[in-house]
């Protein structure tokens, strides 16, 4: 059975885009995660639809990822097919930008800089794809994707139909959207409304944001960004810091001593190390401040 699934996937995607027993640590910025039964990188909508059809035929669960920068994959990996969205089309027409879900935010920011289009600088240092960023309503420096996203095209995997939602219909909230509630929707492409700007000013802004990240975030270690969500009326990283947890570690996972909101992989961290550390942080903050802090990163797999 496993062989016929693999053969069918190979026929649709070509051998280079499909692997068996693929370590997810190769596909997450945390560099953590057990093996996926099948790992498929799809680069067209047609490939995606055919991969979904195979998953349905064999009753296999599917898990969609972009750049793996907001996920923690458990140590026993992921059953079924992990689909990495690699749809990378883009079109810039004046200040309207149509972009495929697999395009990395940093790559798009460079293209927009070249074209002298402003409004995307805030996202230039977020290490995700357009699909992951729309789903998470990713944001930084006072702006979020919901401020610039117009329509988003998605595949409804229940019937393999391509549909579209306007900004309001995407139900954006803090680090949340309709795509968080509907796992069966896979983002294919989004339209951004930006503005014409001056190249020099765009470059300066991007540099300023990048410098800030370098100073405040432990980017030399594998991590998945802020572990916890911002709270209502408090800064979560500050609570963790004031709980004396900076530098606290469990196995190979450590609370960054540069930014208490980040957990870093010091080398050989397992997902279990990170999960134990998360539990300890949540309990300690609760004991000290009587506040429950919620995860921003998504924990997936077995
Ligand atoms: C160093 C660092 C700094 C970061 N800074 C920020 C920051 O400033 N602001 C911020 O908001 N985030 C930040 N993040 C977190 C992360 O980069 C964002 O959440 C990003 O948008 C995730 O995109 P991704 O492609 O990596 O998604 P993944 O991590 O691959 O997936 C995240 C979620 O999106 C879903 N998904 C991915 N692609 C699709 C698709 N095409 N259709 C449907 N669902 C999809 C996945 O199923 C999963 O549920 C940071 C992370 C790191 C490591």
XYZ file of N, CA, C and O in Angstrom, residues 28-153:
504
model
N 11.403 22.872 9.452
C 10.905 23.806 10.462
C 12.073 24.694 10.913
O 13.212 24.217 10.991
N 11.772 25.944 11.215
C 12.847 26.856 11.648
C 13.359 26.475 13.043
O 14.449 26.883 13.424
N 12.579 25.685 13.785
C 12.997 25.172 15.092
C 14.043 24.059 14.930
O 14.715 23.665 15.873
N 14.082 23.467 13.698
C 14.963 22.309 13.415
C 14.636 21.140 14.349
O 15.516 20.456 14.874
N 13.329 20.985 14.586
C 12.822 19.935 15.473
C 11.665 19.248 14.741
O 10.950 19.908 13.977
N 11.468 17.961 15.009
C 10.278 17.293 14.469
C 10.584 15.915 13.931
O 11.576 15.716 13.223
N 9.718 14.953 14.274
C 9.870 13.581 13.774
C 9.518 13.488 12.293
O 9.321 14.506 11.625
N 9.431 12.244 11.821
C 9.278 12.030 10.375
C 7.827 12.121 9.900
O 6.925 11.638 10.586
N 7.680 12.690 8.702
C 6.373 12.667 8.032
C 6.337 11.409 7.178
O 7.329 11.083 6.520
N 5.193 10.693 7.179
C 5.077 9.480 6.341
C 5.421 9.825 4.888
O 6.233 9.169 4.253
N 4.751 10.885 4.377
C 5.032 11.378 3.025
C 5.181 12.891 3.109
O 4.422 13.552 3.824
N 6.155 13.408 2.368
C 6.340 14.864 2.327
C 6.322 15.294 0.858
O 7.131 14.833 0.054
N 5.358 16.145 0.528
C 5.206 16.569 -0.871
C 5.338 18.078 -0.978
O 4.686 18.812 -0.231
N 6.184 18.532 -1.885
C 6.241 19.973 -2.151
C 5.465 20.218 -3.442
O 5.852 19.725 -4.503
N 4.356 20.941 -3.339
C 3.555 21.189 -4.543
C 3.804 22.605 -5.046
O 3.870 23.548 -4.264
N 3.951 22.721 -6.373
C 4.289 24.043 -6.918
C 3.205 24.598 -7.843
O 3.335 25.720 -8.318
N 2.157 23.798 -8.094
C 1.030 24.317 -8.893
C -0.286 23.903 -8.232
O -0.326 22.946 -7.445
N -1.350 24.609 -8.613
C -2.677 24.301 -8.049
C -3.102 22.895 -8.483
O -3.676 22.128 -7.702
N -2.769 22.574 -9.743
C -3.134 21.255 -10.275
C -2.460 20.138 -9.460
O -3.122 19.153 -9.085
N -1.164 20.308 -9.167
C -0.446 19.308 -8.352
C -1.109 19.173 -6.979
O -1.234 18.070 -6.444
N -1.515 20.314 -6.436
C -2.149 20.288 -5.108
C -3.452 19.498 -5.170
O -3.703 18.611 -4.334
N -4.283 19.789 -6.180
C -5.579 19.091 -6.295
C -5.369 17.583 -6.470
O -6.060 16.776 -5.856
N -4.378 17.225 -7.276
C -4.147 15.783 -7.507
C -3.603 15.093 -6.251
O -3.943 13.945 -5.955
N -2.778 15.821 -5.495
C -2.253 15.261 -4.236
C -3.395 15.039 -3.247
O -3.458 14.012 -2.566
N -4.320 16.006 -3.194
C -5.491 15.869 -2.305
C -6.322 14.646 -2.733
O -6.795 13.879 -1.886
N -6.472 14.476 -4.044
C -7.256 13.324 -4.529
C -6.634 12.001 -4.084
O -7.342 11.081 -3.669
N -5.302 11.925 -4.133
C -4.621 10.690 -3.706
C -4.815 10.484 -2.197
O -5.102 9.383 -1.733
N -4.692 11.575 -1.442
C -4.884 11.484 0.017
C -6.292 10.952 0.326
O -6.478 10.090 1.188
N -7.274 11.458 -0.426
C -8.668 11.022 -0.188
C -8.835 9.558 -0.557
O -9.463 8.794 0.181
N -8.245 9.175 -1.698
C -8.383 7.788 -2.172
C -7.873 6.798 -1.122
O -8.480 5.758 -0.892
N -6.750 7.156 -0.464
C -6.162 6.234 0.517
C -6.524 6.595 1.960
O -5.944 6.063 2.912
N -7.438 7.580 2.094
C -7.888 7.981 3.415
C -6.737 8.472 4.312
O -6.670 8.139 5.495
N -5.837 9.249 3.714
C -4.678 9.749 4.474
C -4.945 11.173 4.951
O -5.440 12.004 4.175
N -4.593 11.476 6.212
C -4.725 12.873 6.654
C -3.707 13.764 5.929
O -2.636 13.284 5.553
N -4.047 15.047 5.739
C -3.070 15.972 5.152
C -2.750 17.087 6.153
O -3.593 17.498 6.942
N -1.511 17.520 6.102
C -1.055 18.642 6.928
C -0.371 19.625 5.991
O 0.521 19.240 5.235
N -0.816 20.876 6.044
C -0.249 21.887 5.142
C 0.778 22.724 5.889
O 0.540 23.128 7.028
N 1.912 22.958 5.250
C 2.877 23.893 5.846
C 3.393 24.854 4.775
O 3.283 24.602 3.566
N 3.952 25.957 5.286
C 4.641 26.902 4.412
C 6.129 26.758 4.677
O 6.748 25.752 4.330
N 6.683 27.743 5.394
C 8.121 27.657 5.706
C 8.389 27.031 7.073
O 9.530 27.024 7.533
N 7.354 26.567 7.745
C 7.545 25.889 9.039
C 8.118 26.795 10.116
O 8.836 26.334 10.996
N 7.760 28.097 10.080
C 8.360 29.028 11.045
C 7.456 29.335 12.229
O 7.800 30.148 13.075
N 6.274 28.692 12.261
C 5.395 28.914 13.411
C 4.876 27.599 13.968
O 3.845 27.555 14.614
N 5.590 26.505 13.682
C 5.096 25.193 14.129
C 6.159 24.439 14.933
O 7.358 24.590 14.705
N 5.637 23.636 15.868
C 6.482 22.678 16.586
C 5.925 21.299 16.243
O 4.758 21.003 16.535
N 6.747 20.481 15.592
C 6.295 19.138 15.206
C 6.751 18.144 16.282
O 7.939 18.096 16.625
N 5.813 17.368 16.806
C 6.142 16.410 17.866
C 7.129 15.352 17.366
O 7.278 15.147 16.155
N 7.772 14.655 18.324
C 8.902 13.777 17.988
C 8.522 12.526 17.189
O 9.372 11.955 16.509
N 7.255 12.093 17.288
C 6.876 10.905 16.508
C 6.373 11.245 15.114
O 5.901 10.372 14.379
N 6.481 12.510 14.766
C 6.231 12.894 13.382
C 4.772 13.033 13.013
O 3.897 13.170 13.872
N 4.509 12.973 11.707
C 3.172 13.274 11.185
C 2.718 12.140 10.273
O 3.426 11.762 9.348
N 1.526 11.615 10.575
C 0.977 10.540 9.728
C 0.303 11.163 8.496
O -0.167 12.292 8.543
N 0.319 10.399 7.419
C -0.308 10.887 6.192
C 0.658 11.722 5.361
O 1.869 11.485 5.376
N 0.110 12.711 4.657
C 0.929 13.509 3.733
C 1.093 14.936 4.261
O 0.107 15.616 4.539
N 2.340 15.359 4.409
C 2.596 16.777 4.677
C 2.759 17.449 3.314
O 3.541 16.999 2.482
N 1.977 18.500 3.104
C 2.064 19.224 1.831
C 2.685 20.589 2.089
O 2.128 21.403 2.835
N 3.845 20.792 1.501
C 4.455 22.126 1.605
C 4.023 22.923 0.379
O 4.216 22.487 -0.760
N 3.432 24.087 0.643
C 2.928 24.904 -0.467
C 4.089 25.695 -1.072
O 4.681 26.562 -0.423
N 4.385 25.339 -2.331
C 5.493 26.020 -3.032
C 5.002 26.759 -4.265
O 5.734 26.877 -5.244
N 3.762 27.260 -4.209
C 3.197 27.992 -5.360
C 3.770 29.410 -5.332
O 3.500 30.166 -4.395
N 4.574 29.747 -6.333
C 5.386 30.964 -6.199
C 5.158 31.996 -7.298
O 6.069 32.741 -7.645
N 3.929 32.020 -7.859
C 3.656 33.043 -8.884
C 3.539 34.416 -8.237
O 3.185 34.538 -7.056
N 3.849 35.465 -8.982
C 3.510 36.816 -8.503
C 3.382 37.774 -9.666
O 3.947 37.556 -10.735
N 2.570 38.790 -9.451
C 2.361 39.783 -10.486
C 2.205 41.140 -9.808
O 1.418 41.287 -8.886
N 3.020 42.086 -10.263
C 2.936 43.426 -9.670
C 2.380 44.359 -10.731
O 2.981 44.533 -11.789
N 1.200 44.915 -10.450
C 0.592 45.813 -11.422
C 0.288 47.107 -10.679
O -0.665 47.197 -9.916
N 1.172 48.078 -10.889
C 1.107 49.338 -10.140
C 1.201 49.000 -8.648
O 2.153 48.360 -8.233
N 0.192 49.370 -7.840
C 0.309 49.088 -6.399
C -0.508 47.859 -5.985
O -0.700 47.579 -4.816
N -1.005 47.125 -6.958
C -1.756 45.883 -6.674
C -0.831 44.696 -6.942
O -0.294 44.540 -8.038
N -0.643 43.871 -5.904
C 0.319 42.778 -6.005
C -0.408 41.451 -5.783
O -1.020 41.247 -4.740
N -0.339 40.589 -6.779
C -0.953 39.256 -6.664
C 0.178 38.272 -6.428
O 1.139 38.242 -7.194
N 0.067 37.491 -5.358
C 1.230 36.677 -4.994
C 0.827 35.270 -4.522
O -0.136 35.107 -3.770
N 1.556 34.273 -5.000
C 1.294 32.871 -4.667
C 1.601 32.595 -3.202
O 2.490 33.203 -2.594
N 0.868 31.616 -2.631
C 0.964 31.329 -1.191
C 2.349 30.852 -0.771
O 2.715 30.960 0.395
N 3.131 30.312 -1.705
C 4.443 29.771 -1.325
C 5.573 30.781 -1.372
O 6.715 30.450 -1.031
N 5.268 32.012 -1.778
C 6.333 33.023 -1.868
C 6.746 33.446 -0.457
O 5.897 33.717 0.397
N 8.052 33.505 -0.220
C 8.524 33.924 1.108
C 8.366 35.439 1.246
O 8.587 36.187 0.290
N 8.039 35.872 2.453
C 7.802 37.301 2.689
C 9.069 38.101 2.380
O 9.005 39.186 1.802
N 10.226 37.548 2.749
C 11.497 38.270 2.515
C 11.753 38.438 1.020
O 12.200 39.502 0.575
N 11.422 37.414 0.219
C 11.644 37.488 -1.228
C 10.705 38.521 -1.844
O 11.109 39.319 -2.703
N 9.441 38.523 -1.379
C 8.492 39.502 -1.915
C 8.946 40.919 -1.545
O 8.884 41.830 -2.377
N 9.419 41.086 -0.314
C 9.867 42.422 0.129
C 10.984 42.935 -0.783
O 11.005 44.114 -1.141
N 11.897 42.050 -1.188
C 12.996 42.467 -2.075
C 12.456 42.880 -3.443
O 12.902 43.865 -4.022
N 11.470 42.137 -3.932
C 10.889 42.474 -5.249
C 10.186 43.829 -5.178
O 10.306 44.660 -6.080
N 9.459 44.060 -4.077
C 8.719 45.317 -3.937
C 9.667 46.495 -3.783
O 9.408 47.594 -4.279
N 10.786 46.245 -3.114
C 11.808 47.293 -2.982
C 12.299 47.705 -4.371
O 12.371 48.895 -4.692
N 12.581 46.722 -5.199
C 13.055 46.982 -6.567
C 12.044 47.805 -7.363
O 12.410 48.672 -8.146
N 10.734 47.512 -7.138
C 9.672 48.193 -7.880
C 9.284 49.528 -7.237
O 8.423 50.228 -7.755
N 9.872 49.837 -6.072
C 9.515 51.081 -5.386
C 8.098 51.059 -4.849
O 7.364 52.045 -4.962
N 7.694 49.935 -4.283
C 6.342 49.829 -3.697
C 6.460 49.699 -2.183
O 7.180 48.828 -1.680
N 5.751 50.580 -1.490
C 5.860 50.630 -0.026
C 4.625 50.008 0.649
O 3.592 49.838 0.020
N 4.787 49.686 1.942
C 3.655 49.160 2.714
C 3.877 47.737 3.167
O 3.109 47.191 3.959
N 4.962 47.107 2.668
C 5.206 45.703 3.019
C 6.448 45.564 3.900
O 6.791 44.458 4.329
N 7.097 46.694 4.199
C 8.366 46.633 4.926
C 8.225 45.891 6.258
O 9.137 45.166 6.676
N 7.082 46.066 6.940
C 6.897 45.462 8.266
C 7.069 43.936 8.234
O 7.459 43.317 9.211
N 6.759 43.341 7.047
C 6.768 41.874 6.948
C 8.093 41.324 6.427
O 8.277 40.107 6.383
N 9.012 42.216 6.054
C 10.211 41.762 5.330
C 11.100 40.828 6.161
O 11.816 40.013 5.613
N 11.034 40.932 7.488
C 11.900 40.095 8.334
C 11.182 38.911 8.950
O 11.762 38.173 9.758
N 9.912 38.711 8.603
C 9.166 37.562 9.151
C 9.483 36.351 8.258
O 9.248 36.404 7.057
N 10.025 35.270 8.848
C 10.538 34.180 7.997
C 9.485 33.187 7.517
O 9.697 31.978 7.547
N 8.327 33.687 7.082
C 7.260 32.793 6.644
C 6.940 32.978 5.173
O 7.591 33.746 4.458
N 5.911 32.240 4.726
C 5.396 32.393 3.364
C 4.117 33.235 3.414
O 3.541 33.430 4.498
N 3.659 33.641 2.240
C 2.400 34.395 2.158
C 1.243 33.583 2.756
O 0.436 34.109 3.523
N 1.173 32.287 2.446
C 0.071 31.453 2.964
C 0.061 31.422 4.482
O -0.976 31.645 5.119
N 1.234 31.165 5.075
C 1.340 31.126 6.537
C 1.032 32.485 7.147
O 0.406 32.582 8.211
N 1.445 33.540 6.464
C 1.258 34.893 7.012
C -0.203 35.325 6.955
O -0.708 35.975 7.877
N -0.910 34.951 5.877
C -2.332 35.301 5.789
C -3.098 34.517 6.860
O -3.891 35.074 7.614
N -2.797 33.212 6.945
C -3.503 32.379 7.924
C -3.298 32.919 9.345
O -4.224 32.998 10.134
N -2.041 33.286 9.674
C -1.711 33.732 11.032
C -2.018 35.211 11.245
O -1.830 35.742 12.317
N -2.410 35.916 10.170
C -2.477 37.382 10.211
C -1.196 37.910 10.864
O -1.217 38.643 11.859
N -0.079 37.529 10.273
C 1.241 37.887 10.818
C 1.401 39.400 10.844
O 0.859 40.114 9.995
N 2.148 39.873 11.827
C 2.328 41.315 11.941
C 3.575 41.685 12.706
O 4.169 40.841 13.387
N 3.970 42.926 12.540
C 5.129 43.454 13.268
C 5.134 44.979 13.132
O 4.589 45.507 12.156
N 5.725 45.624 14.103
C 5.900 47.086 14.062
C 4.594 47.837 13.753
O 4.548 48.753 12.943
N 3.507 47.362 14.393
C 2.236 48.094 14.305
C 1.395 47.790 13.078
O 0.344 48.412 12.880
N 1.857 46.873 12.226
C 1.041 46.524 11.048
C 0.834 45.014 10.971
O 1.674 44.253 11.452
N -0.276 44.622 10.359
C -0.575 43.196 10.205
C -0.999 42.937 8.762
O -1.381 43.878 8.047
N -0.993 41.664 8.382
C -1.380 41.311 7.006
C -2.776 41.847 6.665
O -3.029 42.250 5.540
N -3.687 41.857 7.673
C -5.058 42.291 7.392
C -5.134 43.745 6.920
O -6.115 44.137 6.312
N -4.081 44.528 7.159
C -4.074 45.920 6.693
C -3.794 46.026 5.198
O -4.037 47.070 4.596
N -3.236 44.977 4.613
C -2.843 45.073 3.194
C -3.477 43.999 2.297
O -3.404 44.098 1.082
N -4.087 42.983 2.909
C -4.676 41.900 2.101
C -6.042 42.320 1.563
O -6.872 42.843 2.302
N -6.238 42.093 0.252
C -7.579 42.277 -0.324
C -8.205 40.890 -0.458
O -8.551 40.299 0.535
N -8.246 40.339 -1.669
C -8.866 39.017 -1.850
C -7.858 37.892 -1.670
O -6.690 38.067 -1.998
N -8.327 36.754 -1.172
C -7.474 35.563 -1.092
C -8.189 34.386 -1.746
O -9.368 34.134 -1.478
N -7.442 33.719 -2.641
C -7.975 32.525 -3.318
C -7.556 31.308 -2.522
O -6.411 31.231 -2.072
